[in-house]
Coordinates of C-alpha atoms in Angstrom, one line a residue:
M1 CA 69.3 139.7 -73.1
N2 CA 70.2 141.2 -76.7
H3 CA 72.8 142.9 -75.3
I4 CA 74.8 139.4 -74.5
Y5 CA 74.8 138.6 -78.2
I6 CA 76.2 141.9 -78.8
F7 CA 79.1 141.6 -76.4
L8 CA 79.8 138.1 -78.4
F9 CA 79.8 139.2 -82.0
I10 CA 80.9 143.3 -82.1
N11 CA 83.9 145.4 -81.2
F12 CA 82.9 148.0 -78.8
L13 CA 86.4 150.0 -79.0
T14 CA 85.7 152.2 -82.1
I15 CA 87.3 155.4 -80.9
I16 CA 87.5 158.1 -83.5
P17 CA 90.9 159.6 -82.5
N18 CA 92.5 155.9 -82.5
C19 CA 90.8 155.4 -85.9
I20 CA 92.4 158.7 -87.5
Y21 CA 95.5 158.0 -86.2
A22 CA 96.0 154.3 -87.2
Q23 CA 94.7 155.7 -90.9
S24 CA 97.8 157.6 -90.7
I25 CA 100.0 155.3 -89.9
G26 CA 98.3 152.5 -92.4
L27 CA 99.1 154.6 -95.2
E28 CA 102.2 155.8 -93.9
K29 CA 103.5 152.3 -93.5
V30 CA 102.5 150.8 -97.0
N31 CA 104.2 153.8 -98.5
K32 CA 107.3 153.2 -96.6
Q33 CA 107.2 149.9 -97.1
L34 CA 106.9 150.1 -100.9
E35 CA 109.6 151.6 -101.4
T36 CA 112.0 148.7 -99.6
V37 CA 110.5 146.1 -101.9
S38 CA 110.6 145.2 -105.8
G39 CA 108.1 142.8 -107.4
D40 CA 104.8 142.8 -108.4
S41 CA 104.3 139.8 -106.0
A42 CA 105.9 141.4 -102.7
R43 CA 104.0 144.9 -103.6
I44 CA 100.9 142.9 -103.1
L45 CA 102.0 141.5 -100.0
V46 CA 102.4 144.8 -98.4
Y47 CA 99.4 146.1 -99.2
Y48 CA 97.4 142.4 -97.7
K49 CA 100.1 142.7 -94.6
V50 CA 99.1 146.5 -93.8
A51 CA 95.4 145.9 -94.6
S52 CA 95.6 143.0 -92.2
E53 CA 97.4 145.0 -89.0
I54 CA 95.1 147.8 -89.3
Y55 CA 91.9 146.7 -90.0
K56 CA 90.3 146.3 -86.9
S57 CA 91.1 149.9 -85.8
A58 CA 90.9 151.9 -89.0
P59 CA 88.7 149.8 -91.5
Q60 CA 87.6 152.6 -93.9
D61 CA 91.4 152.9 -95.1
A62 CA 92.4 149.1 -94.6
Q63 CA 89.4 148.9 -97.3
E64 CA 91.0 151.4 -99.4
I65 CA 94.8 149.7 -99.1
V66 CA 92.6 146.2 -99.8
S67 CA 91.4 147.3 -103.2
K68 CA 94.2 148.9 -104.4
G69 CA 96.4 145.4 -103.5
L70 CA 93.4 143.8 -105.2
D71 CA 93.5 145.6 -108.4
L72 CA 97.3 145.2 -108.9
A73 CA 96.6 141.4 -108.2
E74 CA 93.9 141.3 -110.7
A75 CA 96.0 143.1 -113.4
K76 CA 99.1 140.9 -112.7
K77 CA 96.9 137.4 -112.8
F78 CA 98.1 136.7 -109.1
E79 CA 95.1 134.1 -108.4
A80 CA 96.2 133.0 -104.8
L81 CA 97.0 136.6 -103.6
A82 CA 94.0 138.1 -105.3
I83 CA 91.7 135.4 -103.4
D84 CA 93.5 136.4 -99.9
L85 CA 92.6 140.1 -100.6
L86 CA 89.2 139.6 -101.7
N87 CA 88.4 137.4 -98.4
L88 CA 90.2 140.0 -96.3
Q89 CA 87.8 142.8 -98.1
G90 CA 84.9 140.8 -97.1
V91 CA 86.3 140.6 -93.5
I92 CA 86.9 144.6 -93.5
Y93 CA 83.1 144.8 -94.9
L94 CA 81.7 142.4 -92.2
K95 CA 83.8 144.9 -89.5
L96 CA 81.6 147.9 -91.1
N97 CA 78.4 146.2 -90.7
N98 CA 78.3 146.3 -94.6
F99 CA 76.6 143.0 -94.6
D100 CA 75.3 142.6 -98.1
E101 CA 78.7 143.3 -99.4
S102 CA 80.3 141.4 -97.1
I103 CA 78.2 138.7 -97.8
K104 CA 78.7 139.4 -102.2
T105 CA 82.2 139.1 -101.8
H106 CA 82.6 136.2 -99.9
F107 CA 80.4 134.3 -102.5
R108 CA 82.9 135.6 -104.8
V109 CA 86.0 134.1 -102.9
L110 CA 83.6 130.9 -102.1
K111 CA 83.5 130.2 -106.1
R112 CA 87.1 131.0 -107.0
R113 CA 87.8 128.4 -104.0
E114 CA 85.5 125.9 -105.8
E115 CA 87.3 126.2 -108.5
R116 CA 90.8 125.5 -107.4
N117 CA 89.3 122.9 -105.1
D118 CA 90.8 124.4 -102.1
K119 CA 88.7 122.6 -99.4
K120 CA 90.3 124.8 -96.3
G121 CA 89.5 127.7 -98.3
M122 CA 86.2 126.8 -98.9
M123 CA 85.9 125.9 -95.0
L124 CA 86.9 129.4 -94.0
S125 CA 85.0 130.8 -96.5
F126 CA 81.5 128.9 -95.1
L127 CA 82.8 130.3 -91.8
N128 CA 82.9 134.0 -92.8
I129 CA 79.4 133.6 -94.6
G130 CA 78.0 132.2 -91.4
N131 CA 79.8 135.3 -89.5
V132 CA 78.0 137.6 -91.3
F133 CA 74.7 135.8 -91.3
N134 CA 75.5 135.8 -87.3
K135 CA 76.1 139.3 -86.9
S136 CA 73.0 140.5 -89.0
Y137 CA 70.8 138.4 -86.9
D138 CA 70.2 135.7 -89.2
P139 CA 70.7 132.5 -87.0
E140 CA 69.0 129.9 -89.5
Q141 CA 71.1 130.8 -92.4
A142 CA 74.6 131.1 -90.2
L143 CA 73.9 127.9 -89.0
K144 CA 73.8 126.3 -92.1
Y145 CA 76.6 127.8 -93.4
Y146 CA 78.5 126.7 -89.9
Q147 CA 77.4 123.5 -90.5
R148 CA 79.0 123.5 -93.9
A149 CA 82.2 124.9 -92.7
L150 CA 82.1 122.5 -89.8
D151 CA 81.8 118.9 -92.0
L152 CA 84.7 120.5 -94.2
A153 CA 86.7 121.1 -91.0
K154 CA 86.5 117.7 -89.8
E155 CA 87.2 116.0 -93.3
I156 CA 90.6 117.8 -93.4
H157 CA 91.2 117.2 -89.7
D158 CA 91.7 121.0 -88.7
T159 CA 91.1 121.0 -85.2
R160 CA 91.6 124.7 -84.4
N161 CA 88.3 125.8 -86.9
R162 CA 86.9 122.8 -85.8
A163 CA 86.5 123.9 -82.4
N164 CA 85.9 127.4 -83.4
I165 CA 83.1 126.4 -85.4
S166 CA 81.6 124.8 -82.9
T167 CA 81.7 127.4 -80.6
N168 CA 79.9 129.6 -83.2
I169 CA 76.7 127.2 -83.2
G170 CA 76.9 126.5 -79.6
N171 CA 76.5 130.3 -79.0
I172 CA 73.6 130.3 -81.9
Y173 CA 72.0 127.8 -79.6
A174 CA 72.6 129.5 -76.9
Q175 CA 70.8 132.7 -78.1
K176 CA 67.7 130.9 -79.6
A177 CA 67.3 129.2 -75.6
L178 CA 67.7 133.0 -73.9
N179 CA 65.3 134.5 -76.2
G180 CA 62.8 131.5 -76.1
E181 CA 60.5 129.6 -73.4
Q182 CA 61.5 126.5 -74.4
K183 CA 63.2 124.4 -71.4
K184 CA 64.4 121.7 -74.3
D185 CA 66.1 124.5 -76.1
V186 CA 68.1 125.3 -72.9
S187 CA 68.7 121.7 -72.1
N188 CA 70.1 121.5 -75.9
A189 CA 72.0 124.5 -75.9
I190 CA 73.8 123.6 -72.6
D191 CA 74.3 119.9 -73.6
Y192 CA 75.8 121.5 -76.9
L193 CA 78.3 124.0 -75.4
V194 CA 79.6 121.5 -72.7
K195 CA 80.6 119.0 -75.1
T196 CA 82.5 121.8 -77.1
V197 CA 84.1 122.9 -74.3
E198 CA 85.2 119.5 -73.5
F199 CA 86.3 119.0 -77.1
C200 CA 88.2 122.5 -76.9
K201 CA 90.3 121.5 -74.0
S202 CA 91.0 118.2 -75.5
N203 CA 92.4 119.0 -78.6
A204 CA 92.4 122.8 -78.8
P205 CA 93.6 124.3 -76.0
E206 CA 95.0 127.2 -77.2
V207 CA 90.8 128.3 -78.1
D208 CA 89.7 131.1 -75.7
L209 CA 86.3 130.0 -74.0
F210 CA 85.6 132.8 -71.8
N211 CA 82.5 133.4 -73.9
T212 CA 81.3 130.0 -73.8
Y213 CA 81.3 130.0 -70.4
I214 CA 79.3 133.3 -69.8
L215 CA 76.9 131.7 -71.9
L216 CA 76.9 128.6 -70.0
S217 CA 76.5 130.8 -67.1
Y218 CA 73.1 132.5 -68.2
L219 CA 71.7 128.9 -69.6
Y220 CA 72.4 127.6 -66.0
L221 CA 70.7 130.5 -64.6
K222 CA 67.7 130.0 -66.9
A223 CA 67.5 126.8 -66.1
D224 CA 67.5 127.4 -62.4
K225 CA 70.7 125.6 -61.7
L226 CA 72.7 128.1 -59.7
E227 CA 75.2 126.1 -58.9
W228 CA 76.6 125.4 -62.2
S229 CA 75.7 129.3 -63.3
T230 CA 78.2 130.1 -60.4
Y231 CA 80.7 127.8 -61.5
Y232 CA 81.0 129.1 -64.9
T233 CA 80.7 132.5 -64.0
D234 CA 83.7 132.4 -61.9
L235 CA 85.4 130.7 -64.6
A236 CA 84.6 133.8 -66.8
I237 CA 85.2 136.6 -64.3
D238 CA 88.6 134.6 -63.3
I239 CA 89.8 134.9 -67.2
T240 CA 88.4 137.9 -67.8
S241 CA 90.2 139.7 -65.1
K242 CA 93.3 138.4 -65.7
K243 CA 93.1 139.3 -69.5
K244 CA 92.1 142.8 -68.1
D245 CA 89.2 142.6 -70.3
P246 CA 86.3 145.1 -68.6
V247 CA 84.1 144.5 -71.2
G248 CA 83.9 140.5 -70.8
E249 CA 84.4 141.0 -66.7
S250 CA 81.4 143.4 -66.7
Y251 CA 79.1 140.9 -68.7
A252 CA 80.2 137.8 -66.6
R253 CA 79.5 140.1 -63.2
I254 CA 76.1 141.4 -64.4
N255 CA 75.3 137.2 -64.3
R256 CA 76.8 137.0 -60.8
A257 CA 74.3 139.8 -60.1
N258 CA 71.5 137.7 -61.3
I259 CA 72.5 135.0 -59.2
Y260 CA 72.6 136.9 -56.0
V261 CA 69.0 138.4 -57.1
K262 CA 67.6 134.6 -57.6
E263 CA 69.0 133.6 -54.4
K264 CA 67.6 136.7 -52.6
R265 CA 71.1 138.0 -51.5
F266 CA 69.8 141.4 -52.7
D267 CA 72.8 143.4 -50.7
L268 CA 75.4 141.6 -52.5
A269 CA 73.8 141.9 -56.3
T270 CA 73.7 146.0 -55.1
K271 CA 77.1 145.5 -54.3
E272 CA 78.1 143.6 -57.5
V273 CA 76.6 146.3 -59.9
T274 CA 78.8 149.2 -58.2
F275 CA 81.7 147.1 -58.7
I276 CA 80.8 146.8 -62.3
K277 CA 80.3 150.5 -62.7
N278 CA 83.7 150.9 -61.6
I279 CA 85.2 148.9 -63.8
I280 CA 83.9 150.5 -66.6
A281 CA 84.3 153.9 -64.9
K282 CA 88.1 152.8 -64.7
S283 CA 88.0 151.5 -68.6
G284 CA 86.5 154.8 -70.0
L285 CA 83.9 152.6 -72.1
S286 CA 81.1 155.0 -71.6
N287 CA 78.9 153.0 -74.4
L288 CA 79.2 149.9 -72.3
T289 CA 77.2 151.9 -69.3
E290 CA 74.6 152.5 -71.9
E291 CA 74.4 148.8 -72.7
L292 CA 74.2 147.4 -69.4
Q293 CA 71.9 150.1 -68.1
G294 CA 68.6 147.8 -68.5
D295 CA 70.4 145.3 -66.7
F296 CA 71.1 147.8 -64.1
D297 CA 67.8 148.8 -63.7
K298 CA 66.4 145.5 -63.3
I299 CA 68.4 144.5 -60.6
A300 CA 68.0 147.7 -59.1
K301 CA 64.0 147.2 -59.3
A302 CA 64.7 143.6 -58.1
V303 CA 66.2 145.1 -55.2
K304 CA 64.0 147.3 -54.4
E305 CA 60.8 145.4 -54.4
Q306 CA 62.5 142.1 -53.1
D307 CA 61.7 140.5 -56.2
E308 CA 64.0 137.5 -57.3
H309 CA 62.1 137.0 -60.7
L310 CA 62.9 140.3 -62.4
V311 CA 65.8 139.0 -64.2
L312 CA 66.6 137.1 -67.6
S313 CA 63.7 139.4 -69.1
D314 CA 62.9 139.5 -72.6
Q315 CA 64.1 142.3 -74.8
D316 CA 61.2 145.3 -75.2
S317 CA 58.7 144.6 -77.9
S318 CA 59.8 147.9 -79.8
D319 CA 63.3 146.2 -80.0
R320 CA 61.9 142.8 -80.9
K321 CA 60.1 144.1 -84.0
F322 CA 62.8 146.4 -85.0
H323 CA 64.7 143.0 -85.2
E324 CA 62.2 141.2 -86.7
D325 CA 61.7 143.5 -89.3
A326 CA 65.4 143.8 -90.1
E327 CA 66.0 139.8 -90.4
I328 CA 62.9 139.3 -92.5
L329 CA 64.7 141.9 -94.9
R330 CA 68.1 140.5 -94.7
V331 CA 66.5 136.9 -94.9
R332 CA 65.0 138.0 -98.4
I333 CA 68.2 139.6 -99.3
R334 CA 70.3 136.5 -98.7
E335 CA 67.5 134.3 -100.2
E336 CA 68.4 136.3 -103.5
L337 CA 72.1 136.3 -103.0
R338 CA 72.2 132.9 -102.7
E339 CA 69.8 132.0 -105.8
K340 CA 72.2 134.1 -107.6
Y341 CA 75.2 132.1 -106.3
E342 CA 73.7 129.2 -107.2
S343 CA 72.9 130.2 -110.8
E344 CA 76.3 131.4 -111.5
K345 CA 77.8 128.1 -110.0
K346 CA 75.5 125.9 -112.1
E347 CA 76.3 128.1 -115.4
L348 CA 80.3 127.6 -114.4
E349 CA 79.6 123.9 -113.8
N350 CA 78.3 124.1 -117.8
K351 CA 81.4 125.9 -119.0
N352 CA 83.4 123.7 -117.0
L353 CA 82.0 120.8 -118.8
I354 CA 82.3 122.2 -122.0
L355 CA 86.0 123.1 -121.3
E356 CA 86.3 119.7 -120.1
N357 CA 85.1 117.7 -123.2
A358 CA 87.7 120.0 -125.6
S359 CA 90.5 119.5 -123.0
I360 CA 89.8 115.5 -123.5
E361 CA 89.9 116.0 -127.6
R362 CA 92.9 117.7 -127.3
E363 CA 94.6 115.7 -125.1
A364 CA 93.8 112.6 -127.1
Y365 CA 95.1 114.3 -130.0
W366 CA 98.4 115.0 -128.0
V367 CA 98.6 111.9 -126.6
K368 CA 98.6 109.9 -130.5
L369 CA 101.5 112.3 -131.2
M370 CA 103.3 111.9 -128.0
W371 CA 103.1 108.1 -128.4
L372 CA 104.9 108.6 -131.8
V373 CA 107.6 111.1 -130.6
T374 CA 108.1 109.1 -127.9
F375 CA 108.7 105.8 -130.0
F376 CA 111.1 107.8 -131.9
V377 CA 113.1 109.2 -129.0
L378 CA 113.0 105.4 -127.3
L379 CA 114.5 104.2 -130.5
I380 CA 117.2 106.7 -130.8
F381 CA 117.9 106.5 -127.2
L382 CA 118.3 102.6 -127.3
V383 CA 120.6 102.7 -130.1
L384 CA 122.6 105.2 -128.0
V385 CA 122.6 102.8 -125.1
L386 CA 123.8 100.0 -126.9
L387 CA 126.7 102.1 -128.0
L388 CA 127.1 103.4 -124.5
V389 CA 127.1 99.9 -123.2
K390 CA 129.8 98.9 -125.5
K391 CA 132.1 101.4 -124.9
N392 CA 131.9 101.0 -121.4
R393 CA 133.0 97.5 -121.6
L394 CA 136.1 98.6 -123.6
L395 CA 136.6 101.0 -120.6
R396 CA 136.1 98.5 -118.0
K397 CA 138.7 96.2 -119.6
E398 CA 141.0 99.4 -119.7
K399 CA 140.5 100.2 -116.5
Q400 CA 141.2 96.5 -115.0
K401 CA 144.5 96.4 -116.8
V402 CA 145.7 99.8 -115.3
D403 CA 144.1 98.5 -111.8
D404 CA 146.1 95.3 -112.1
Q405 CA 149.2 97.0 -112.8
A406 CA 148.3 99.3 -110.4
A407 CA 148.2 96.6 -107.5
E408 CA 151.2 94.9 -108.9
I409 CA 153.3 98.4 -108.3
R410 CA 151.4 98.6 -105.0
H411 CA 152.9 95.0 -103.9
Q412 CA 156.2 95.3 -105.1
H413 CA 156.1 98.4 -103.3
E414 CA 155.4 96.8 -99.9
E415 CA 157.4 94.0 -100.3
L416 CA 160.2 96.6 -100.8
V417 CA 159.5 98.9 -98.1
Q418 CA 158.9 95.7 -95.8
A419 CA 162.6 94.3 -97.1
D420 CA 164.1 97.6 -96.3
R421 CA 162.8 97.6 -92.8
F422 CA 163.3 94.4 -91.8
R423 CA 167.4 94.8 -93.2
S424 CA 167.5 97.4 -90.6
T425 CA 166.4 95.3 -87.9
I426 CA 168.1 92.7 -88.4
F427 CA 171.2 94.9 -88.7
S428 CA 170.4 96.3 -85.2
V429 CA 169.5 92.7 -83.7
V430 CA 173.3 91.6 -84.9
S431 CA 175.1 94.7 -83.8
H432 CA 173.3 94.7 -80.7
D433 CA 174.0 91.0 -79.9
L434 CA 177.8 91.4 -80.8
R435 CA 178.2 94.4 -78.5
S436 CA 177.9 92.1 -75.5
P437 CA 181.2 90.3 -76.3
L438 CA 182.7 93.3 -77.2
S439 CA 181.9 94.9 -73.8
T440 CA 183.8 92.2 -72.1
F441 CA 186.5 92.7 -74.4
Q442 CA 186.9 96.1 -73.3
A443 CA 186.5 95.7 -69.4
L444 CA 189.3 93.2 -69.9
L445 CA 191.2 95.3 -71.8
S446 CA 190.5 98.2 -69.2
V447 CA 191.8 96.1 -66.3
S448 CA 195.1 95.3 -68.3
K449 CA 195.6 99.1 -68.6
I450 CA 195.2 99.6 -65.1
V451 CA 197.0 97.3 -63.5
D452 CA 200.3 95.5 -64.1
L453 CA 199.1 91.7 -64.7
P454 CA 201.7 88.7 -64.1
A455 CA 202.3 86.6 -67.2
H456 CA 199.9 83.6 -66.2
E457 CA 196.9 86.0 -65.6
I458 CA 197.8 87.8 -68.8
K459 CA 197.5 84.0 -70.3
N460 CA 194.3 83.4 -68.7
M461 CA 193.0 86.5 -69.6
L462 CA 193.9 85.7 -73.2
I463 CA 192.2 82.4 -72.9
T464 CA 189.2 84.1 -71.6
I465 CA 189.6 86.5 -74.7
G466 CA 189.5 83.7 -76.9
N467 CA 186.5 82.2 -75.3
Q468 CA 184.7 85.4 -76.0
V469 CA 185.7 85.5 -79.4
N470 CA 184.4 81.9 -79.8
T471 CA 181.3 82.9 -78.3
A472 CA 181.0 85.7 -80.5
S473 CA 181.5 83.8 -83.4
K474 CA 179.0 81.4 -82.6
M475 CA 176.4 84.2 -81.6
L476 CA 176.9 86.4 -85.0
D477 CA 176.5 82.4 -86.7
S478 CA 173.4 82.2 -85.2
L479 CA 172.2 85.7 -85.7
L480 CA 173.0 85.0 -89.4
V481 CA 171.0 82.1 -89.9
W482 CA 168.0 83.4 -87.9
S483 CA 168.2 86.7 -89.8
S484 CA 168.3 84.7 -93.3
Q485 CA 165.5 82.6 -91.8
Q486 CA 163.1 85.9 -91.0
M487 CA 164.3 87.4 -94.5
A488 CA 162.8 84.5 -96.1
N489 CA 159.9 84.3 -94.0
E490 CA 159.0 86.6 -91.4
K491 CA 156.5 84.5 -89.3
L492 CA 156.9 83.6 -85.8
D493 CA 157.9 80.0 -85.0
M494 CA 156.1 79.7 -81.6
Q495 CA 157.0 76.5 -79.7
E496 CA 157.5 75.5 -76.1
I497 CA 160.5 76.4 -74.2
V498 CA 161.9 76.4 -70.9
P499 CA 162.7 80.3 -69.5
F500 CA 165.1 78.5 -66.9
Q501 CA 167.1 77.4 -69.3
I502 CA 167.3 80.6 -71.6
V503 CA 168.3 82.6 -68.6
K504 CA 170.9 80.1 -67.7
E505 CA 172.5 80.2 -71.0
C506 CA 172.5 83.8 -70.8
E507 CA 174.3 83.8 -67.6
E508 CA 177.1 81.3 -69.3
L509 CA 177.4 83.9 -71.7
F510 CA 177.8 87.0 -69.8
I511 CA 179.7 84.9 -67.0
D512 CA 183.0 86.5 -67.3
R513 CA 181.2 90.3 -67.0
I514 CA 179.4 88.8 -63.7
N515 CA 182.7 87.7 -62.3
L516 CA 184.0 90.8 -63.2
K517 CA 181.7 92.7 -61.2
N518 CA 181.1 90.0 -58.6
L519 CA 177.4 89.7 -59.0
F520 CA 175.6 87.2 -57.5
I521 CA 172.9 85.7 -59.9
D522 CA 169.3 84.8 -58.2
V523 CA 167.2 82.8 -60.4
R524 CA 164.1 82.0 -58.8
I525 CA 162.3 81.0 -62.1
S526 CA 160.8 77.0 -62.1
P527 CA 162.7 74.6 -64.3
Q528 CA 159.2 73.0 -64.9
L529 CA 157.9 76.5 -66.3
T530 CA 157.1 76.0 -70.1
I531 CA 155.7 78.6 -72.6
L532 CA 154.8 79.0 -76.2
S533 CA 157.2 81.9 -77.5
D534 CA 159.2 82.2 -80.6
L535 CA 162.7 81.1 -79.3
K536 CA 165.1 83.7 -80.7
R537 CA 163.1 86.4 -79.9
F538 CA 162.5 85.2 -76.6
E539 CA 166.0 84.9 -75.9
F540 CA 167.2 88.2 -77.5
I541 CA 164.6 89.7 -75.0
I542 CA 165.9 87.8 -71.8
R543 CA 169.8 88.5 -73.0
N544 CA 169.5 92.1 -73.9
I545 CA 167.6 92.8 -70.4
F546 CA 169.8 90.5 -68.4
N547 CA 172.7 92.0 -70.4
N548 CA 171.6 95.9 -69.1
A549 CA 171.2 94.4 -65.5
I550 CA 174.9 93.8 -65.3
K551 CA 175.6 97.0 -66.8
F552 CA 174.0 99.0 -64.8
S553 CA 174.7 96.9 -61.5
F554 CA 177.0 97.7 -58.9
S555 CA 179.6 95.7 -58.1
G556 CA 178.9 92.9 -55.5
K557 CA 175.3 93.3 -56.0
S558 CA 172.6 90.4 -56.9
I559 CA 170.8 90.3 -60.0
I560 CA 167.4 88.6 -59.1
F561 CA 165.1 86.4 -61.9
N562 CA 161.7 86.1 -60.2
Q563 CA 158.7 84.5 -61.3
R564 CA 154.8 85.0 -60.3
E565 CA 151.4 84.2 -61.7
T566 CA 147.9 86.2 -62.0
D567 CA 144.6 84.8 -63.5
S568 CA 145.8 85.9 -67.0
E569 CA 149.4 86.3 -67.0
I570 CA 152.6 84.8 -66.0
L571 CA 155.2 87.2 -65.2
I572 CA 158.9 86.9 -65.5
S573 CA 160.5 89.9 -63.7
I574 CA 164.9 90.8 -63.7
T575 CA 165.9 93.1 -60.7
D576 CA 169.1 94.7 -60.7
Q577 CA 170.3 96.9 -57.9
G578 CA 172.4 99.5 -59.4
V579 CA 172.1 103.0 -60.7
G580 CA 168.2 103.0 -61.2
M581 CA 166.4 105.6 -63.1
D582 CA 164.5 108.9 -62.3
E583 CA 161.0 109.8 -63.9
R584 CA 162.4 111.7 -66.6
K585 CA 164.2 108.8 -67.7
I586 CA 161.6 106.2 -67.3
T587 CA 159.4 108.6 -69.3
A588 CA 161.8 108.5 -72.2
L589 CA 162.0 104.7 -72.2
K590 CA 158.6 103.9 -71.9
S591 CA 158.1 105.8 -75.0
M592 CA 160.1 103.1 -76.5
Q593 CA 162.2 105.3 -78.9
K594 CA 166.0 104.6 -79.7
Q595 CA 168.0 107.2 -77.3
Q596 CA 170.3 109.6 -79.1
T597 CA 173.4 108.9 -76.9
S598 CA 173.7 105.5 -74.9
L599 CA 174.1 105.7 -71.0
E600 CA 177.3 104.3 -69.7
G601 CA 177.2 101.5 -67.2
T602 CA 178.9 101.4 -63.9
F603 CA 182.3 100.1 -65.7
E604 CA 181.7 102.9 -68.4
E605 CA 180.3 100.0 -70.7
K606 CA 178.8 101.2 -74.1
G607 CA 175.8 100.4 -75.7
A608 CA 173.9 101.5 -79.2
G609 CA 170.6 102.3 -77.2
I610 CA 168.4 100.0 -79.4
G611 CA 168.2 96.9 -77.2
L612 CA 165.0 98.0 -75.3
M613 CA 163.3 99.4 -78.3
L614 CA 163.9 96.1 -80.3
C615 CA 162.6 94.1 -76.8
H616 CA 159.4 95.9 -77.1
E617 CA 158.7 95.6 -80.5
F618 CA 159.3 91.5 -80.2
A619 CA 157.3 91.3 -77.1
N620 CA 154.4 93.1 -79.0
R621 CA 155.0 90.7 -81.9
M622 CA 154.6 87.6 -79.9
G623 CA 151.7 89.4 -78.0
Y624 CA 154.0 90.2 -74.5
S625 CA 154.3 93.4 -73.1
I626 CA 157.1 94.7 -70.7
T627 CA 156.6 97.2 -67.5
V628 CA 159.3 99.0 -65.8
E629 CA 159.9 99.9 -62.3
S630 CA 162.9 102.0 -61.1
S631 CA 163.8 103.9 -58.7
E632 CA 167.6 106.3 -58.9
G633 CA 170.1 104.8 -56.9
F634 CA 168.3 101.7 -55.9
G635 CA 168.0 99.6 -59.1
S636 CA 165.4 98.5 -61.5
T637 CA 162.4 95.9 -62.3
F638 CA 161.9 94.8 -65.9
T639 CA 158.7 92.6 -66.3
L640 CA 157.7 90.5 -69.1
H641 CA 154.0 90.0 -68.8
I642 CA 153.1 86.6 -70.8
P643 CA 149.3 85.9 -71.5
K644 CA 148.5 82.4 -69.9
H645 CA 147.4 81.4 -73.0
H646 CA 150.7 81.3 -74.4
S647 CA 151.6 79.0 -71.1
A648 CA 152.4 75.5 -71.9
A649 CA 152.6 74.4 -68.2

């Protein structure tokens, strides 16, 4: 069964034409990439990268490239890059089966990594040393270094490498069990490999386990547990066939043929061997046929003699003797190398101790000097800090003065802006409310121009105009008083008011215009309803909307004041039966911007175009809102929304 170990640790695909091609490509890649980089570290990385890419297919060329990169790294004192290149050199020696040079190189790498206390690097060096011993048929030494690598992998929590090292240890246990006759060794190897598989699946699922499955299939076959042997054989075949790995699939199928022999299903064993030969033929790996020929012969003999005990035999005595002699020689060489490594390590530790003592003495001297320098520096620093603190206090005082002046200027500016804005608002209110009686004058005068009136009617008209003048004068006085109050204090004067009473007062104010247009005023607001509001602002809103309703009503129509309630609001609406508005006019109105030109009423009444804008502003100030619904030719409805917490009823 020695072929199963060769399968696990040696690459069979060493085809000379491909190597020559890879060599030329490798040297060409190095030269080409060196032309595009500058700086020694970048050049060293080119050597390392190209050698890493080609060492499997062209190890000799990769070794030459690594040597050049290593010489440059050593000359330029790039320690970390030199260690990486030296490690790669050891791997390439292993690829070339130059085990002694590989061991020497990896021990050199290990020493350097120990000096740097690079635990992950040390773990990888132990792993590489174990790989060399394992491939050179020295399993005991391999186990020793694999275990040291495993301990470090656990310490630094490197799960991926812990999984790989565990599979390598399991492979060695499997080798020993398959070569020997101890059932206990077989059982122990199976237990270890099963635990390794469980760990890999839980913590490192990316690790490829098909080699482990093949070993388990052979171990279970040797333990006469054909069901489990079949299970792991099928797993290995499934993985290797999907990966299109003819080598792995061939070794897995050999065990399936062995299982068929054990089960005395000799015809299936023969078919399996034929299938394996077809796989090898398609792959072109003729050396694989030579490697498996002994198994083919044993299976053929078992089939011929109908003997299920002819599989899993030990290797030939001549091969055993050769490997035993080689193993003894290599063990001796390894011991010499290990002793040399330990001696050099001890010498290095002594040198390090001497250097540490000298370093401690120098450190004590420099500590004293540094304390003295630090004292003077701190003294100077303290003086500077005190000066800066004093200067900072002066600057803060000056800054505070400037900030105070700036705040005073901002306050004065805000007061000026507010005064200017309110002056404009007062002017708008006064001019708007005076326009209402003036509109009445205009209407009366228009009638006098159109119709020749008798003397008594002219007298009555003059009396009416006098009343309007008195009303306008009172309104102006009221507005001026209110304006002066607002200029002094713009705060709201919220009080209980009766909307019904306000509406009636406005009706008396506009009675002449109402009579002129022969309008009917229908007030459906409860006289008992009271709300909390600013009296002057509420009067302005009702008066303005009422005025607009009269202005745009057709002669002989009605103006309706209505009241309704929701859970949260009291709604007072004013509905006219006049010209109404289309969607464009409603949109412009809802924007609450002053119109460029005022719309004319049904009797050609004029307006300033600011009434509803001021109504909207006053309503928002008191927490109200105004909505409008209108249909062109059928009139409009303006609704004042008063939150119920403003209601006193």
